[in-house]
PDB file of C-alpha atoms in Angstrom:
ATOM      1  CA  UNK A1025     -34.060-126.654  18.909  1.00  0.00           C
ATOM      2  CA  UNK A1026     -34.444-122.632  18.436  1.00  0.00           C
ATOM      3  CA  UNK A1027     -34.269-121.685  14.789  1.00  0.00           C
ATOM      4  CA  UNK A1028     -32.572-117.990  15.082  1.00  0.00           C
ATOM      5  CA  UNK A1029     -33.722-116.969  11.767  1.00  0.00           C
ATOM      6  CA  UNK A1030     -37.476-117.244  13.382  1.00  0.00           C
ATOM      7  CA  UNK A1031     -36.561-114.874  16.280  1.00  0.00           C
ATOM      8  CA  UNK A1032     -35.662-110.893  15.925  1.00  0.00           C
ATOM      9  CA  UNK A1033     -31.795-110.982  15.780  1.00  0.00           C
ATOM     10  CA  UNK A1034     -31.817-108.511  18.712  1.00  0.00           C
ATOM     11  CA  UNK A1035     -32.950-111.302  21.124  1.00  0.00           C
ATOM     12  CA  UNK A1036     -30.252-113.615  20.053  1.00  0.00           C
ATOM     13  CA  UNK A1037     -28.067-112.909  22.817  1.00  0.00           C
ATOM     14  CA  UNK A1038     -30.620-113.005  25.597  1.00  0.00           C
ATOM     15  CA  UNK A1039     -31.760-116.585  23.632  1.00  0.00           C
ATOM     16  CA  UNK A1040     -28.392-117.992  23.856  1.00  0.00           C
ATOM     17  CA  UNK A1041     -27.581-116.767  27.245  1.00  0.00           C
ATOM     18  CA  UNK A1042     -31.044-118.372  28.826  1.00  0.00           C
ATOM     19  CA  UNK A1043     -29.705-122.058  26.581  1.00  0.00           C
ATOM     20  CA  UNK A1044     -26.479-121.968  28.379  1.00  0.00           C
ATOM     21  CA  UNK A1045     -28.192-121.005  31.744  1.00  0.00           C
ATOM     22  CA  UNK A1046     -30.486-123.982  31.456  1.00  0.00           C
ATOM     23  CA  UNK A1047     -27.239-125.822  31.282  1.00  0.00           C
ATOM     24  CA  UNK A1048     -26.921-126.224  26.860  1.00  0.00           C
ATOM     25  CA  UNK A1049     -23.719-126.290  26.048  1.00  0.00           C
ATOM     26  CA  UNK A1050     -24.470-126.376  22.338  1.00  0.00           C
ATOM     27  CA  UNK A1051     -26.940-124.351  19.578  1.00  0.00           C
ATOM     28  CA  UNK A1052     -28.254-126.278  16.688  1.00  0.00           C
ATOM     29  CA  UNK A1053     -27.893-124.172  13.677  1.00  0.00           C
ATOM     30  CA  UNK A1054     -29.751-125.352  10.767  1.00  0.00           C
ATOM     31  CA  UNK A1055     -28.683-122.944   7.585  1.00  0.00           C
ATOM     32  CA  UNK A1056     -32.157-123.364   5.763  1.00  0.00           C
ATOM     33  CA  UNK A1057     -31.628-122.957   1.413  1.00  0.00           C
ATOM     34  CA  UNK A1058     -35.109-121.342   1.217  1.00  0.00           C
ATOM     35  CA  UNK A1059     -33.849-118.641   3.381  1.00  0.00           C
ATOM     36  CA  UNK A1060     -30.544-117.738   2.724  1.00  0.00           C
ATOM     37  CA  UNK A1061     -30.726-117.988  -1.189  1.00  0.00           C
ATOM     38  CA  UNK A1062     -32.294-114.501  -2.702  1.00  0.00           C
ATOM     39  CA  UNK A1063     -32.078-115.463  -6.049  1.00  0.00           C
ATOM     40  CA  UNK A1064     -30.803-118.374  -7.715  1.00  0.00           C
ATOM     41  CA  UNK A1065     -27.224-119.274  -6.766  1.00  0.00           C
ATOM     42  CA  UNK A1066     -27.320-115.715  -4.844  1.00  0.00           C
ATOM     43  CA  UNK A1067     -26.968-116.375  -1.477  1.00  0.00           C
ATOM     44  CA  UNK A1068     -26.870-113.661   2.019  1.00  0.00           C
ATOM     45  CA  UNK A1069     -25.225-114.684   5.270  1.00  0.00           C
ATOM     46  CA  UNK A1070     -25.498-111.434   6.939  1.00  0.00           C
ATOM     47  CA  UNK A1071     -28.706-109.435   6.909  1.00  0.00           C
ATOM     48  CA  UNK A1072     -31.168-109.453   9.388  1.00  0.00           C
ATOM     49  CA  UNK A1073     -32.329-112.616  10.662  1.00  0.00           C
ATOM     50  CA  UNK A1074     -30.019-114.113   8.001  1.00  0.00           C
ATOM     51  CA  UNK A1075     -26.875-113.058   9.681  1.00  0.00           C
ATOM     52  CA  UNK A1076     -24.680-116.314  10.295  1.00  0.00           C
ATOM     53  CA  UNK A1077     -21.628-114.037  12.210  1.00  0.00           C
ATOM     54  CA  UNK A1078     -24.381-112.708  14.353  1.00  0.00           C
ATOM     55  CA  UNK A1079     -25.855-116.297  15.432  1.00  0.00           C
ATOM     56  CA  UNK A1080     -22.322-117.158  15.826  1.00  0.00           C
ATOM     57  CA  UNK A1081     -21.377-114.860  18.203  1.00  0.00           C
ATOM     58  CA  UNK A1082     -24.472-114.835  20.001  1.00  0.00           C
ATOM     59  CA  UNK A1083     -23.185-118.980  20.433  1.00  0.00           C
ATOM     60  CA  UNK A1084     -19.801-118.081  21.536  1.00  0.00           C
ATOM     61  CA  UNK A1085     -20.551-115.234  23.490  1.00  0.00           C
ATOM     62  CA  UNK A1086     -22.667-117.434  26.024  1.00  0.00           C
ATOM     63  CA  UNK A1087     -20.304-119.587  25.989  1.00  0.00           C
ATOM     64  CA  UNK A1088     -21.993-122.390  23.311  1.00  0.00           C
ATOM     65  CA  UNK A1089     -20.424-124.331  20.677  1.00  0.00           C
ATOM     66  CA  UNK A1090     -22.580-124.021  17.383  1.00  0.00           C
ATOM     67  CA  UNK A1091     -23.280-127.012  15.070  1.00  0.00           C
ATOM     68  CA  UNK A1092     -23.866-125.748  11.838  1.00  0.00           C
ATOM     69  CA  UNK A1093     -25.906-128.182   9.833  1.00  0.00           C
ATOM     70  CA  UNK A1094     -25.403-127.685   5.781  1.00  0.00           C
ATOM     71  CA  UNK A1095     -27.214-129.867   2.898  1.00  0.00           C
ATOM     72  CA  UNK A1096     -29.974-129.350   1.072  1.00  0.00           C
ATOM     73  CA  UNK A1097     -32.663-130.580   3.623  1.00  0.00           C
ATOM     74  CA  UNK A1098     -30.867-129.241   6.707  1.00  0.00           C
ATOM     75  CA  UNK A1099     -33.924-129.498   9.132  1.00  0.00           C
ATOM     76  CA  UNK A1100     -37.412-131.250   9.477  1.00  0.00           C
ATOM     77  CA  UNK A1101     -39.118-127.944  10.733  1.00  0.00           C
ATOM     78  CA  UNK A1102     -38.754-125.495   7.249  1.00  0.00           C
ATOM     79  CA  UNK A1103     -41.297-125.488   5.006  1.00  0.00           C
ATOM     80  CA  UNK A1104     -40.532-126.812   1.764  1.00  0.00           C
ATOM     81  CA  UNK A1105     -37.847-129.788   2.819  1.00  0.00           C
ATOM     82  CA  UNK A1106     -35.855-126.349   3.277  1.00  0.00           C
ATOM     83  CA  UNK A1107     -35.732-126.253  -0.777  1.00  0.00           C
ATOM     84  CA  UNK A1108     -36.733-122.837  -2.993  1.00  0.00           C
ATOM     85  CA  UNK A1109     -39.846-123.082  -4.346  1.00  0.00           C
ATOM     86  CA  UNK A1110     -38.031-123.406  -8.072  1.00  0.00           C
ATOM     87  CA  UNK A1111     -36.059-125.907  -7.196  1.00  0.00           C
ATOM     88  CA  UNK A1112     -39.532-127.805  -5.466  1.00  0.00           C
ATOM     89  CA  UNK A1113     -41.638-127.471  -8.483  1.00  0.00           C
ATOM     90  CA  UNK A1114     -39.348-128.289 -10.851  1.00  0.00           C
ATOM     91  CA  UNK A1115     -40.215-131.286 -12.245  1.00  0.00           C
ATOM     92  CA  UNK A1116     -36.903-132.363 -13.500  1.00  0.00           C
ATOM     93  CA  UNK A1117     -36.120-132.551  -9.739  1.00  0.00           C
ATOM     94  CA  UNK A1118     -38.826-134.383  -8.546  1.00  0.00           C
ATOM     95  CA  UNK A1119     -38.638-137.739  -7.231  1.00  0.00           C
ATOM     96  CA  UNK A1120     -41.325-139.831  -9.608  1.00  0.00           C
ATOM     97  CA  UNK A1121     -43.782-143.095  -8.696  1.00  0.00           C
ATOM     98  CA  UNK A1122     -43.688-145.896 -11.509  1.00  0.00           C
ATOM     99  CA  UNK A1123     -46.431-144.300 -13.011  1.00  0.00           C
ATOM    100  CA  UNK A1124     -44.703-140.716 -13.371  1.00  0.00           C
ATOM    101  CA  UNK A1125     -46.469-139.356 -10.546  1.00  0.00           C
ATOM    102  CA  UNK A1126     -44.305-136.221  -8.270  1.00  0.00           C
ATOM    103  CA  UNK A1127     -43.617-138.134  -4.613  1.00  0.00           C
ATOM    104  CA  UNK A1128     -45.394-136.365  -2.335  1.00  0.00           C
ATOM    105  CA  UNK A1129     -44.080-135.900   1.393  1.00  0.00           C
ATOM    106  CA  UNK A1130     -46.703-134.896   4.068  1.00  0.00           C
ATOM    107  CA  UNK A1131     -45.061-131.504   5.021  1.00  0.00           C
ATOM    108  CA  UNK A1132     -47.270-129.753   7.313  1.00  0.00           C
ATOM    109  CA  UNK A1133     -49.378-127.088   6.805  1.00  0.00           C
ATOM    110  CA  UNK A1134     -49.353-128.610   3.157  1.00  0.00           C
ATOM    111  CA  UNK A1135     -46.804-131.156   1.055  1.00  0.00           C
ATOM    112  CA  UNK A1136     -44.095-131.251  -1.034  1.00  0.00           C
ATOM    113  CA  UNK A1137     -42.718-132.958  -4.096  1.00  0.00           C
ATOM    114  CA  UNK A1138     -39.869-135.156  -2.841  1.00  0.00           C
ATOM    115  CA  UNK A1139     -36.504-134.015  -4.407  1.00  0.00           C
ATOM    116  CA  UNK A1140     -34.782-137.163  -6.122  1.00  0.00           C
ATOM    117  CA  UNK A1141     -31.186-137.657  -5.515  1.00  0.00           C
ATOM    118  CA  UNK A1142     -30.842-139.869  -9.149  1.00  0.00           C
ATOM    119  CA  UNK A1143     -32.095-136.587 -10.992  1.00  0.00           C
ATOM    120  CA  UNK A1144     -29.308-134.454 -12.832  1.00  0.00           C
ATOM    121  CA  UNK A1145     -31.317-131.622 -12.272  1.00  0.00           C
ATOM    122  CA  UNK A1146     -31.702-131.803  -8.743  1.00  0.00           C
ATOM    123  CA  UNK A1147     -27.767-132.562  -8.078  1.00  0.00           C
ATOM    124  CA  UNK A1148     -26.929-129.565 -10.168  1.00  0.00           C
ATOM    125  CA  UNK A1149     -28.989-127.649  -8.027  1.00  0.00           C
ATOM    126  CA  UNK A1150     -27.649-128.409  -4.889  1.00  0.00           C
ATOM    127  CA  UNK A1151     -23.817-128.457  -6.161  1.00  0.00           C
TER     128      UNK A1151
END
């Protein structure tokens, strides 16, 4: 999988072309929360390395179909479960042991509290 957001957008086109070359007729786009939200509930789809119509066309231009993957946790390779920081270390969110402890998932370079789907917190969040 190639995560656009991690590469300059200018070498989106070249990326795509080289997939499709190597005989991909598909990109996997991942929109990551942590990156597209610039505030809470403020979101950008079009600057920079955020630009969705950009990735798109890169996509359609080689000749790729795009599956765009939405949700909260959209991908294993963002930091974070792919959640804001607020929205991590807010303990309202957080999935808890019997003992009231955070779940922590191993997320590599470091962990994160586990968001739990039973907390009202959490699915206000990511309604």
């Amino acid at each position: 999988m190639v995560r656009f957001p991690t590469l300059e957008p200018s070498r989106w086109p070249r990326v795509a072309a080289a997939l499709a070359a190597l005989g991909f007729d598909a990109l996997d786009v991942p929109l990551v929360w942590r990156e597209h939200e610039t505030a809470p509930g403020e979101f950008d789809f079009a600057t920079g390395a955020r630009d969705l119509d950009a990735m798109l066309a890169a996509a359609r231009d080689a000749g790729l179909r795009a599956i765009v993957r939405l949700g909260p946790i959209a991908t294993d390779d963002a930091p974070g479960l792919c959640l804001p920081e607020r929205v991590l270390r807010d303990r309202a969110c957080q999935a808890r042991t019997r003992r009231q402890n955070p779940v922590i998932v191993p997320d590599p370079p470091r962990a994160a509290p586990l968001p739990s789907l039973a907390s009202r917190a959490y699915r206000a969040e990511v309604a």
